[in-house]
Tab-separated table of C-alpha atoms and ligand atoms in Angstrom:
chain	number	residue	atom	x	y	z
R	1	MET	CA	-10.215	-2.290	3.651
R	2	ALA	CA	-12.612	-5.329	3.053
R	3	ILE	CA	-16.048	-4.908	3.114
R	4	THR	CA	-18.350	-6.245	5.869
R	5	SER	CA	-21.415	-8.512	5.805
R	6	LYS	CA	-23.641	-4.927	6.465
R	7	GLU	CA	-22.305	-3.095	3.696
R	8	HIS	CA	-22.570	-6.035	1.229
R	9	THR	CA	-25.434	-5.401	-0.321
R	10	LYS	CA	-25.098	-1.562	-0.908
R	11	VAL	CA	-21.591	-2.429	-2.835
R	12	ARG	CA	-22.606	-4.927	-4.863
R	13	GLU	CA	-25.235	-2.633	-6.502
R	14	ILE	CA	-22.554	-0.053	-6.742
R	15	SER	CA	-20.099	-1.890	-8.270
R	16	LYS	CA	-21.761	-2.204	-11.469
R	17	THR	CA	-20.757	1.255	-12.033
R	18	VAL	CA	-16.815	0.314	-11.277
R	19	ARG	CA	-14.245	1.824	-13.315
R	20	GLN	CA	-10.984	0.044	-13.987
R	21	PRO	CA	-7.898	1.401	-13.956
R	22	LYS	CA	-6.139	1.447	-17.780
R	23	ARG	CA	-4.363	-1.478	-17.758
R	24	ARG	CA	-0.381	-1.443	-18.772
R	25	SER	CA	2.733	-3.561	-17.506
R	26	VAL	CA	3.353	-2.032	-14.207
R	27	TYR	CA	6.279	-4.763	-13.562
R	28	GLU	CA	7.629	-2.902	-16.658
R	29	ASP	CA	7.533	0.135	-15.077
R	30	VAL	CA	9.446	-0.627	-12.022
R	31	VAL	CA	12.052	-2.388	-14.388
R	32	ARG	CA	12.568	0.866	-15.986
R	33	GLN	CA	12.816	3.036	-12.379
R	34	PHE	CA	14.822	0.276	-11.220
R	35	ASN	CA	17.202	0.296	-14.454
R	36	GLN	CA	17.460	4.062	-14.099
R	37	ALA	CA	18.776	4.633	-10.684
R	38	ALA	CA	20.830	1.357	-11.166
R	39	ASP	CA	22.495	3.402	-14.127
R	40	LEU	CA	22.942	6.599	-12.240
R	41	MET	CA	24.613	4.765	-8.988
R	42	ASN	CA	26.593	2.601	-11.078
R	43	LEU	CA	25.265	-0.506	-9.402
R	44	ASP	CA	27.171	-3.506	-8.989
R	45	LEU	CA	26.203	-5.657	-12.060
R	46	GLY	CA	25.904	-9.392	-10.354
R	47	VAL	CA	23.756	-7.200	-7.671
R	48	ARG	CA	21.919	-5.385	-10.521
R	49	LYS	CA	21.041	-9.010	-11.782
R	50	ILE	CA	19.714	-10.298	-8.381
R	51	LEU	CA	17.421	-7.474	-7.551
R	52	GLY	CA	16.422	-7.066	-11.479
R	53	THR	CA	14.541	-10.493	-10.883
R	54	THR	CA	12.202	-11.994	-8.038
R	55	MET	CA	13.027	-14.947	-6.011
R	56	ASN	CA	10.367	-17.072	-6.194
R	57	GLU	CA	6.911	-16.671	-8.033
R	58	ILE	CA	3.935	-18.851	-6.341
R	59	VAL	CA	0.440	-18.972	-8.465
R	60	VAL	CA	-2.281	-21.475	-6.991
R	61	HIS	CA	-5.589	-22.426	-8.145
R	62	PHE	CA	-8.101	-23.640	-5.505
R	63	PRO	CA	-11.379	-24.650	-5.389
R	64	VAL	CA	-14.237	-23.539	-3.233
R	65	LYS	CA	-17.755	-24.223	-2.590
R	66	MET	CA	-19.809	-21.063	-2.862
R	67	ASP	CA	-22.565	-20.276	-0.790
R	68	ASP	CA	-25.087	-22.325	-3.483
R	69	GLY	CA	-23.147	-25.622	-3.386
R	70	ARG	CA	-21.300	-24.761	-6.887
R	71	ILE	CA	-17.582	-24.957	-6.979
R	72	GLU	CA	-15.146	-22.069	-8.084
R	73	VAL	CA	-11.847	-22.426	-8.806
R	74	PHE	CA	-9.642	-19.098	-7.851
R	75	THR	CA	-6.061	-18.002	-8.803
R	76	GLY	CA	-4.436	-16.640	-6.361
R	77	TYR	CA	-0.821	-15.527	-6.201
R	78	ARG	CA	2.383	-14.783	-3.610
R	79	VAL	CA	5.345	-13.119	-5.484
R	80	GLN	CA	8.740	-13.025	-3.342
R	81	HIS	CA	11.100	-10.694	-4.805
R	82	ASN	CA	13.836	-10.598	-2.586
R	83	ASN	CA	14.997	-11.508	1.493
R	84	ALA	CA	18.273	-10.348	1.882
R	85	LEU	CA	16.949	-7.728	4.603
R	86	GLY	CA	14.549	-10.302	6.385
R	87	PRO	CA	11.591	-12.226	5.860
R	88	PHE	CA	9.598	-11.433	2.797
R	89	LYS	CA	6.822	-8.642	3.522
R	90	GLY	CA	3.866	-7.489	1.720
R	91	GLY	CA	0.245	-6.931	1.591
R	92	LEU	CA	-2.661	-9.535	-0.325
R	93	ARG	CA	-5.343	-8.122	-2.392
R	94	TYR	CA	-8.236	-8.793	-3.601
R	95	HIS	CA	-9.382	-7.317	-6.789
R	96	PRO	CA	-9.891	-8.385	-10.515
R	97	ALA	CA	-7.227	-6.853	-11.854
R	98	VAL	CA	-4.515	-8.810	-9.954
R	99	ASP	CA	-2.271	-10.884	-12.036
R	100	ILE	CA	1.359	-12.031	-11.819
R	101	ASP	CA	2.559	-8.810	-13.526
R	102	GLU	CA	0.729	-6.475	-11.027
R	103	VAL	CA	2.142	-8.555	-7.847
R	104	ARG	CA	5.605	-8.788	-9.379
R	105	ALA	CA	5.796	-5.118	-9.304
R	106	LEU	CA	4.014	-5.043	-5.851
R	107	ALA	CA	6.467	-7.039	-4.280
R	108	THR	CA	9.648	-5.603	-5.710
R	109	TRP	CA	8.022	-1.738	-4.509
R	110	MET	CA	8.195	-3.615	-0.720
R	111	THR	CA	11.921	-4.996	-1.161
R	112	TRP	CA	12.924	-0.625	-2.155
R	113	LYS	CA	10.406	0.163	0.954
R	114	SER	CA	11.880	-1.703	3.547
R	115	ALA	CA	15.332	-1.004	2.591
R	116	ILE	CA	14.760	2.823	2.652
R	117	VAL	CA	13.189	3.183	6.115
R	118	ASN	CA	15.481	0.449	7.580
R	119	ILE	CA	13.777	-2.791	9.053
R	120	PRO	CA	14.524	-6.253	8.634
R	121	PHE	CA	11.957	-7.313	6.053
R	122	GLY	CA	12.393	-8.287	2.392
R	123	GLY	CA	9.665	-7.577	-0.258
R	124	ALA	CA	6.586	-10.048	-1.424
R	125	LYS	CA	3.283	-9.435	-2.158
R	126	GLY	CA	0.150	-11.473	-3.057
R	127	GLY	CA	-3.562	-11.694	-3.966
R	128	ILE	CA	-6.421	-13.321	-5.594
R	129	GLN	CA	-7.803	-12.408	-8.856
R	130	LEU	CA	-11.551	-11.561	-8.026
R	131	ASP	CA	-14.434	-8.918	-7.300
R	132	PRO	CA	-14.785	-9.141	-3.334
R	133	THR	CA	-17.834	-7.088	-3.895
R	134	GLN	CA	-19.491	-10.311	-5.712
R	135	TYR	CA	-18.908	-12.757	-3.372
R	136	SER	CA	-21.031	-13.016	0.233
R	137	PHE	CA	-19.186	-12.545	3.573
R	138	ALA	CA	-18.913	-16.426	4.148
R	139	GLU	CA	-17.791	-17.117	0.559
R	140	LEU	CA	-14.571	-14.604	1.528
R	141	GLU	CA	-14.006	-16.049	4.523
R	142	ARG	CA	-14.052	-19.890	2.602
R	143	ILE	CA	-11.930	-18.163	-0.330
R	144	THR	CA	-9.412	-16.742	2.139
R	145	ARG	CA	-8.807	-19.764	4.275
R	146	ARG	CA	-8.198	-21.831	1.128
R	147	PHE	CA	-5.927	-19.523	-0.463
R	148	THR	CA	-4.138	-19.536	3.253
R	149	TYR	CA	-4.048	-23.457	3.290
R	150	ALA	CA	-2.921	-23.667	-0.209
R	151	LEU	CA	-0.024	-21.282	0.441
R	152	GLY	CA	0.656	-23.757	3.124
R	153	ASN	CA	4.234	-23.300	4.332
R	154	THR	CA	5.819	-20.810	1.694
R	155	ILE	CA	4.654	-18.300	4.107
R	156	GLY	CA	5.387	-18.273	8.002
R	157	PRO	CA	6.120	-15.776	10.571
R	158	ASP	CA	9.948	-15.986	10.116
R	159	TYR	CA	9.642	-16.457	6.379
R	160	ASP	CA	6.833	-14.280	4.519
R	161	ILE	CA	4.342	-12.239	6.517
R	162	PRO	CA	1.378	-11.057	4.664
R	163	ALA	CA	-0.814	-7.821	5.069
R	164	PRO	CA	-3.791	-6.356	4.456
R	165	ASP	CA	-3.827	-4.289	1.058
R	166	VAL	CA	-6.748	-2.987	-1.504
R	167	ASN	CA	-10.082	-4.821	-0.469
R	168	THR	CA	-8.274	-6.947	2.420
R	169	ASN	CA	-8.528	-6.035	6.060
R	170	PRO	CA	-8.014	-6.855	9.927
R	171	GLN	CA	-10.966	-9.646	9.144
R	172	ILE	CA	-9.134	-11.419	6.480
R	173	MET	CA	-5.975	-11.166	8.760
R	174	ALA	CA	-7.733	-13.037	11.360
R	175	TRP	CA	-8.810	-15.393	8.884
R	176	ILE	CA	-5.651	-16.382	7.617
R	177	LEU	CA	-3.995	-16.471	11.428
R	178	ASP	CA	-6.638	-18.815	12.385
R	179	THR	CA	-6.032	-21.180	9.501
R	180	TYR	CA	-2.363	-21.154	9.331
R	181	GLN	CA	-2.193	-22.028	13.530
R	182	SER	CA	-5.089	-24.795	12.753
R	183	MET	CA	-1.992	-26.283	9.983
R	184	MET	CA	0.852	-26.097	12.684
R	185	PRO	CA	1.071	-28.485	15.725
R	186	ALA	CA	-0.108	-27.486	18.747
R	187	PHE	CA	2.841	-26.753	20.248
R	188	GLU	CA	4.167	-24.507	17.689
R	189	ARG	CA	0.724	-22.046	17.132
R	190	GLN	CA	1.486	-19.517	19.488
R	191	ARG	CA	4.960	-18.752	17.782
R	192	CYS	CA	3.170	-18.243	14.414
R	193	LEU	CA	0.965	-15.355	16.093
R	194	GLY	CA	3.422	-13.018	13.486
R	195	VAL	CA	2.260	-14.770	10.111
R	196	VAL	CA	0.398	-12.013	9.169
R	197	THR	CA	0.418	-8.394	10.352
R	198	GLY	CA	-2.857	-5.955	10.154
R	199	LYS	CA	-4.703	-8.103	12.474
R	200	PRO	CA	-7.472	-7.118	14.994
R	201	ILE	CA	-5.752	-5.427	18.039
R	202	GLU	CA	-7.652	-8.523	20.314
R	203	SER	CA	-6.036	-11.453	17.891
R	204	GLY	CA	-2.460	-10.096	18.327
R	205	GLY	CA	-2.598	-6.853	16.214
R	206	SER	CA	-0.780	-3.412	16.941
R	207	ILE	CA	-2.255	-0.469	17.918
R	208	GLY	CA	-2.165	1.982	15.623
R	209	ARG	CA	-1.604	-0.012	12.594
R	210	ASP	CA	-5.118	0.848	10.723
R	211	LYS	CA	-3.955	4.390	10.555
R	212	ALA	CA	-0.336	3.545	10.224
R	213	THR	CA	-0.168	4.393	6.539
R	214	GLY	CA	-1.839	7.679	6.714
R	215	GLN	CA	-0.167	8.594	9.519
R	216	GLY	CA	3.066	8.017	7.962
R	217	VAL	CA	1.835	10.090	4.675
R	218	VAL	CA	0.639	12.612	6.996
R	219	PHE	CA	4.109	13.154	8.970
R	220	LEU	CA	5.742	13.312	5.519
R	221	ILE	CA	3.472	16.142	4.305
R	222	ARG	CA	4.374	17.943	7.497
R	223	GLU	CA	8.470	17.458	6.906
R	224	TRP	CA	7.980	18.537	3.681
R	225	ALA	CA	5.692	21.560	4.768
R	226	LYS	CA	8.374	22.401	7.022
R	227	ASP	CA	10.998	22.703	4.366
R	228	ASN	CA	8.728	24.405	2.161
R	229	ASN	CA	7.964	27.232	4.854
R	230	PHE	CA	4.541	26.094	3.773
R	231	ASP	CA	1.959	26.495	6.394
R	232	LEU	CA	-0.520	23.532	6.989
R	233	GLY	CA	-2.952	25.451	8.334
R	234	GLN	CA	-4.256	27.016	4.978
R	235	ALA	CA	-3.658	24.040	2.501
R	236	THR	CA	-6.098	22.426	0.586
R	237	TYR	CA	-6.015	18.970	-0.597
R	238	ILE	CA	-7.689	16.095	-2.863
R	239	VAL	CA	-7.902	12.811	-2.538
R	240	GLN	CA	-8.115	9.312	-4.631
R	241	GLY	CA	-9.365	6.431	-2.850
R	242	PHE	CA	-11.174	6.525	0.386
R	243	GLY	CA	-10.168	3.333	1.767
R	244	ASN	CA	-8.039	2.726	4.408
R	245	VAL	CA	-5.044	4.523	3.218
R	246	GLY	CA	-7.238	8.125	1.637
R	247	SER	CA	-9.460	7.781	4.432
R	248	TRP	CA	-6.798	7.872	7.344
R	249	SER	CA	-4.812	10.518	5.652
R	250	ALA	CA	-7.605	12.957	5.232
R	251	ARG	CA	-8.675	12.251	9.064
R	252	LEU	CA	-5.208	12.815	9.995
R	253	LEU	CA	-4.753	16.386	7.993
R	254	LYS	CA	-8.135	17.475	9.378
R	255	PRO	CA	-6.426	18.493	12.762
R	256	LEU	CA	-3.838	20.478	11.355
R	257	GLY	CA	-6.117	22.657	9.731
R	258	ALA	CA	-5.982	21.681	5.804
R	259	ARG	CA	-9.224	21.421	4.082
R	260	LEU	CA	-10.155	18.616	1.457
R	261	LEU	CA	-11.820	19.924	-1.085
R	262	ALA	CA	-12.764	17.009	-3.561
R	263	VAL	CA	-12.482	13.013	-3.163
R	264	GLU	CA	-12.742	10.481	-5.482
R	265	ASP	CA	-13.023	6.566	-5.209
R	266	VAL	CA	-14.176	3.470	-7.123
R	267	THR	CA	-17.981	4.787	-6.989
R	268	GLY	CA	-17.512	8.360	-8.460
R	269	ALA	CA	-16.065	11.900	-7.491
R	270	VAL	CA	-17.277	14.562	-5.199
R	271	ALA	CA	-16.074	17.865	-4.333
R	272	ASN	CA	-17.198	21.182	-1.839
R	273	PRO	CA	-14.712	24.014	-2.537
R	274	GLU	CA	-15.827	24.682	1.374
R	275	GLY	CA	-14.296	21.773	2.434
R	276	ILE	CA	-15.610	18.165	2.781
R	277	ASP	CA	-15.634	16.778	6.613
R	278	PRO	CA	-13.574	13.496	6.202
R	279	GLU	CA	-14.800	12.065	9.601
R	280	GLU	CA	-18.256	12.644	8.417
R	281	LEU	CA	-16.916	11.157	4.729
R	282	THR	CA	-15.850	8.274	6.167
R	283	ARG	CA	-18.968	7.133	8.112
R	284	TYR	CA	-21.026	7.447	4.916
R	285	VAL	CA	-18.375	5.253	2.972
R	286	LYS	CA	-18.743	2.555	5.666
R	287	GLU	CA	-22.603	2.920	5.090
R	288	HIS	CA	-22.857	3.128	1.400
R	289	GLY	CA	-19.877	1.617	-0.185
R	290	GLY	CA	-18.563	4.623	-1.486
R	291	VAL	CA	-18.622	8.769	-1.637
R	292	ARG	CA	-21.392	8.573	-4.212
R	293	GLY	CA	-24.402	10.018	-3.207
R	294	TYR	CA	-22.442	12.146	-0.382
R	295	PRO	CA	-24.704	14.694	0.702
R	296	ASN	CA	-22.553	17.135	1.477
R	297	ALA	CA	-20.731	17.576	-1.283
R	298	ARG	CA	-21.475	17.726	-5.308
R	299	MET	CA	-20.581	15.178	-7.726
R	300	ILE	CA	-17.827	16.008	-10.407
R	301	THR	CA	-16.602	14.048	-13.453
R	302	HIS	CA	-13.180	12.102	-13.372
R	303	THR	CA	-11.351	15.278	-15.248
R	304	GLU	CA	-13.112	17.964	-13.048
R	305	PHE	CA	-11.892	15.666	-10.192
R	306	LEU	CA	-8.235	15.863	-11.737
R	307	ARG	CA	-8.349	19.451	-12.593
R	308	THR	CA	-9.090	20.311	-8.495
R	309	ARG	CA	-6.896	23.710	-7.933
R	310	ALA	CA	-5.183	22.251	-4.511
R	311	ASP	CA	-2.051	22.256	-2.749
R	312	ILE	CA	-1.421	18.819	-2.289
R	313	PHE	CA	-3.108	15.586	-4.118
R	314	ILE	CA	-2.723	12.528	-2.504
R	315	PRO	CA	-3.411	9.323	-4.790
R	316	ALA	CA	-4.558	6.670	-3.071
R	317	ALA	CA	-6.355	4.130	-5.010
R	318	LEU	CA	-4.568	2.068	-7.651
R	319	GLU	CA	-1.695	1.963	-10.078
R	320	ASN	CA	-1.139	4.159	-13.400
R	321	GLN	CA	-3.606	6.993	-12.486
R	322	ILE	CA	-0.826	10.010	-12.991
R	323	THR	CA	0.002	9.536	-16.947
R	324	ALA	CA	1.460	11.145	-19.547
R	325	GLU	CA	-2.552	12.318	-19.928
R	326	THR	CA	-3.603	13.099	-16.626
R	327	ALA	CA	-0.355	14.661	-15.435
R	328	PRO	CA	-0.970	17.907	-17.050
R	329	LEU	CA	-4.292	18.452	-15.505
R	330	LEU	CA	-3.391	18.539	-12.214
R	331	ASN	CA	-3.112	22.128	-10.407
R	332	VAL	CA	-1.140	21.003	-7.179
R	333	ARG	CA	2.363	21.819	-5.651
R	334	LEU	CA	2.849	18.361	-4.071
R	335	VAL	CA	1.793	14.926	-5.012
R	336	ALA	CA	1.777	12.134	-1.753
R	337	GLU	CA	1.611	8.793	-3.076
R	338	GLY	CA	-0.291	7.192	-0.632
R	339	ALA	CA	-1.187	4.010	-3.339
R	340	ASN	CA	1.753	2.208	-4.844
R	341	GLY	CA	2.869	3.357	-8.448
R	342	PRO	CA	0.147	5.364	-9.227
R	343	THR	CA	2.484	7.638	-11.380
R	344	THR	CA	4.058	6.124	-14.455
R	345	PRO	CA	7.344	6.873	-15.862
R	346	GLU	CA	5.994	8.940	-18.560
R	347	GLY	CA	3.583	10.894	-15.773
R	348	ASP	CA	6.677	11.353	-13.525
R	349	GLU	CA	8.440	13.368	-16.198
R	350	VAL	CA	5.157	15.898	-16.523
R	351	LEU	CA	5.343	16.325	-12.980
R	352	THR	CA	9.054	16.762	-12.646
R	353	ARG	CA	9.132	19.127	-15.514
R	354	ARG	CA	6.330	20.945	-13.762
R	355	GLY	CA	8.123	21.689	-11.278
R	356	ILE	CA	5.460	19.429	-8.770
R	357	ASP	CA	7.049	17.884	-5.852
R	358	ILE	CA	6.884	14.186	-5.051
R	359	LEU	CA	6.575	12.401	-2.148
R	360	PRO	CA	7.398	8.873	-3.899
R	361	ASP	CA	5.319	5.793	-2.898
R	362	ILE	CA	8.130	3.822	-1.865
R	363	LEU	CA	8.717	6.299	1.076
R	364	CYS	CA	5.562	8.006	1.111
R	365	ASN	CA	3.413	4.545	2.089
R	366	SER	CA	5.934	3.041	4.225
R	367	GLY	CA	3.850	3.942	7.359
R	368	GLY	CA	2.310	0.395	6.849
R	369	VAL	CA	4.988	-1.649	6.864
R	370	ILE	CA	7.079	-0.041	9.517
R	371	VAL	CA	4.015	-0.486	11.841
R	372	SER	CA	3.585	-3.817	10.527
R	373	TYR	CA	7.421	-4.564	11.429
R	374	PHE	CA	6.454	-3.068	15.164
R	375	GLU	CA	3.392	-5.728	15.098
R	376	TRP	CA	5.658	-8.565	14.159
R	377	LEU	CA	8.392	-7.506	17.090
R	378	GLN	CA	5.551	-6.972	19.837
R	379	ASN	CA	3.995	-10.773	18.706
R	380	LYS	CA	7.662	-12.250	19.069
R	381	ARG	CA	8.304	-10.185	22.659
R	382	SER	CA	4.849	-10.999	23.601
R	383	GLU	CA	4.227	-7.192	24.469
R	384	PHE	CA	1.646	-4.813	23.760
R	385	TRP	CA	2.635	-0.837	23.079
R	386	GLU	CA	0.987	2.087	23.553
R	387	LEU	CA	-0.122	4.404	20.609
R	388	GLN	CA	2.070	6.910	21.763
R	389	GLU	CA	5.271	4.419	21.397
R	390	VAL	CA	3.962	3.257	18.052
R	391	ASP	CA	3.591	6.775	16.575
R	392	CYS	CA	7.023	7.959	17.889
R	393	LYS	CA	9.028	5.096	16.726
R	394	LEU	CA	6.981	5.465	13.288
R	395	TYR	CA	7.686	9.176	13.151
R	396	LYS	CA	11.534	8.488	13.973
R	397	LYS	CA	11.808	5.465	10.935
R	398	ILE	CA	10.139	7.317	8.337
R	399	VAL	CA	11.627	10.583	8.742
R	400	GLY	CA	14.761	9.065	8.749
R	401	GLY	CA	13.928	7.121	5.415
R	402	TYR	CA	12.939	11.585	4.316
R	403	GLN	CA	16.074	12.526	5.232
R	404	ARG	CA	18.066	9.863	3.271
R	405	VAL	CA	16.005	10.452	0.397
R	406	LYS	CA	16.405	14.051	0.532
R	407	GLU	CA	19.531	14.079	0.960
R	408	THR	CA	20.713	11.480	-1.698
R	409	ALA	CA	18.397	13.708	-4.020
R	410	LYS	CA	20.351	16.528	-3.434
R	411	ARG	CA	23.739	14.385	-4.078
R	412	PHE	CA	22.836	12.871	-7.557
R	413	LYS	CA	20.854	15.653	-8.056
R	414	VAL	CA	17.684	13.823	-9.220
R	415	ASN	CA	13.995	13.847	-8.307
R	416	TRP	CA	13.175	12.305	-5.038
R	417	ARG	CA	11.870	8.807	-7.092
R	418	THR	CA	15.039	8.319	-8.230
R	419	ALA	CA	16.473	9.134	-5.273
R	420	ALA	CA	14.528	7.021	-2.875
R	421	TYR	CA	15.691	4.074	-5.338
R	422	ILE	CA	19.252	4.856	-4.867
R	423	VAL	CA	18.842	4.644	-1.015
R	424	ALA	CA	17.295	1.392	-1.189
R	425	LEU	CA	19.705	-0.056	-3.639
R	426	ALA	CA	22.777	1.109	-1.979
R	427	ARG	CA	21.865	-0.730	1.281
R	428	LEU	CA	20.976	-3.752	-0.633
R	429	GLU	CA	23.752	-3.801	-2.600
R	430	LYS	CA	26.268	-3.409	0.633
R	431	VAL	CA	24.563	-6.241	2.303
R	432	TYR	CA	25.355	-8.560	-1.076
R	433	LYS	CA	28.767	-7.236	-0.944
R	434	GLU	CA	29.714	-8.321	2.645
R	435	ARG	CA	27.924	-11.421	2.554
R	436	GLY	CA	28.851	-13.007	-1.020
R	437	ILE	CA	27.281	-15.309	-2.827
R	438	PHE	CA	26.980	-19.103	-1.883
R	439	PRO	CA	28.798	-21.194	-2.440
L	501	NAD	P1	-8.745	0.034	0.153
L	501	NAD	O1	-9.374	-1.502	-0.559
L	501	NAD	O2	-8.996	0.224	1.666
L	501	NAD	O3	-9.033	1.392	-0.740
L	501	NAD	C1	-8.864	1.477	-2.084
L	501	NAD	C2	-9.658	2.529	-2.710
L	501	NAD	O4	-9.475	2.899	-3.447
L	501	NAD	C3	-11.163	2.403	-2.334
L	501	NAD	O5	-11.752	3.634	-1.973
L	501	NAD	C4	-11.846	2.296	-3.841
L	501	NAD	O6	-13.072	2.748	-4.429
L	501	NAD	C5	-10.783	3.242	-4.333
L	501	NAD	N1	-10.490	2.760	-5.769
L	501	NAD	C6	-10.622	1.502	-6.364
L	501	NAD	N2	-10.026	1.634	-7.719
L	501	NAD	C7	-10.592	2.759	-7.866
L	501	NAD	C8	-10.672	3.470	-9.423
L	501	NAD	N3	-10.542	3.078	-10.452
L	501	NAD	N4	-10.601	5.074	-8.988
L	501	NAD	C9	-10.547	5.762	-8.096
L	501	NAD	N5	-10.706	4.772	-7.236
L	501	NAD	C10	-10.327	3.632	-6.741
L	501	NAD	O7	-7.077	-0.109	-0.213
L	501	NAD	P2	-5.927	0.338	1.183
L	501	NAD	O8	-5.465	-0.390	1.677
L	501	NAD	O9	-6.274	1.860	1.357
L	501	NAD	O10	-5.016	0.597	-0.266
L	501	NAD	C11	-4.757	1.705	-1.699
L	501	NAD	C12	-3.357	2.008	-2.048
L	501	NAD	O11	-2.243	2.240	-0.962
L	501	NAD	C13	-2.901	0.784	-2.577
L	501	NAD	O12	-2.283	0.840	-3.696
L	501	NAD	C14	-2.092	0.089	-1.735
L	501	NAD	O13	-1.487	-1.029	-2.588
L	501	NAD	C15	-1.386	0.864	-1.022
L	501	NAD	N6	-0.842	0.772	0.054
L	501	NAD	C16	-1.833	0.427	1.403
L	501	NAD	C17	-1.388	0.358	2.711
L	501	NAD	C18	-2.327	-0.381	3.314
L	501	NAD	O14	-1.733	-0.302	4.957
L	501	NAD	N7	-3.286	-0.617	3.033
L	501	NAD	C19	0.517	0.187	2.792
L	501	NAD	C20	0.857	0.606	1.628
L	501	NAD	C21	0.243	0.949	0.565
């Protein structure tokens, strides 16, 4: 969720206290997870080579004029991992930690995600290395438009389709759409509506896309609860990251009766054992740029946040949060990964050893790409679906993925993350075997 002009000054002040996630090679983790699953399922050697590497890596350096007349040069990335199942698809992130390693990892996860939930997309991801709180609204618009121009025809509605991710939002997608359309001949412009998803509704977005990732997380938590005879009406949970994914997950869990005990974001962590109202906190965060200072809860430390006793933890911020050091601190039964890559392989081992269930990211947060697919379809067909139709189709797709992962975990006697990988790799292997390799 990016920042609007109104929120800008406040966020700029808060950003001085920003805690950056610990850095390590995320892509190495992806390769490790991939190899583990590939070994277990005996993945074809050739397919393994193809999927074990990214297809295209685009790095662009582009100049932008700042408000005070200075020129700054920015670095942007787009990594296209694989398009065997359909056009490359994946979000754009604006964050100081964006680099080629992170984007490779995120692009690769996108390929697995679409394969698990059976949608005809490949995997890609991109971003710009910047701290958006340091730029004005007008500067962010020029940065976005110039980045789109630099990417040129390496994106496109039938080739590679970006979407929102950390610090990007429907407004940024609208700027990308407008810039991309402006680069096309007039008679081609209408056909290009699907060059990005996660657009504002009025600009060709889908109803339900905004909440889609959180909605998917909650649908899967409900399935897990059914399977485990667990009463969500009595459940407690904590959320890390209160942007698009975190806030929507919390808001959608509220009507099910679950109680939100603690929330952490880039500005700090807050807790209230009586429960935090997600709707009220969402309004507060919109106005103040973060959870810090929220009056109906007390500030707690990062360690206190992680130690909070609750039934469910929803990480919905960045990578590398559940590690060998932090996983032993968690006091929960289920980790529902809204974020991409919140758990390192070492963290995963600890969770598995401790008997904590995991809804792995490549399944759990796939609601976003599923409804992006619906948006893309509506654009192609010049249709506009109602919310009920979107939610109903999302439920079917994501629960289909859940069932496949559950059965695979049972069949291979592996944890759910490895099972999710096996589901994705098996589908891609089948496609490569059917089609062969040109020439
Ligand atoms: P967002 O920008 O809307 O929100 C990010 C949140 O993370 C903010 O609340 C921010 O304060 C918090 N955060 C950032 N750094 C933090 C830190 N060091 N410690 C604690 N909190 C921190 O982003 P989003 O779209 O909600 O994405 C969150 C995660 O979900 C990312 O991993 C993203 O890749 C993943 N995801 C997003 C979508 C989507 O549709 N937006 C889809 C699938 C997966």
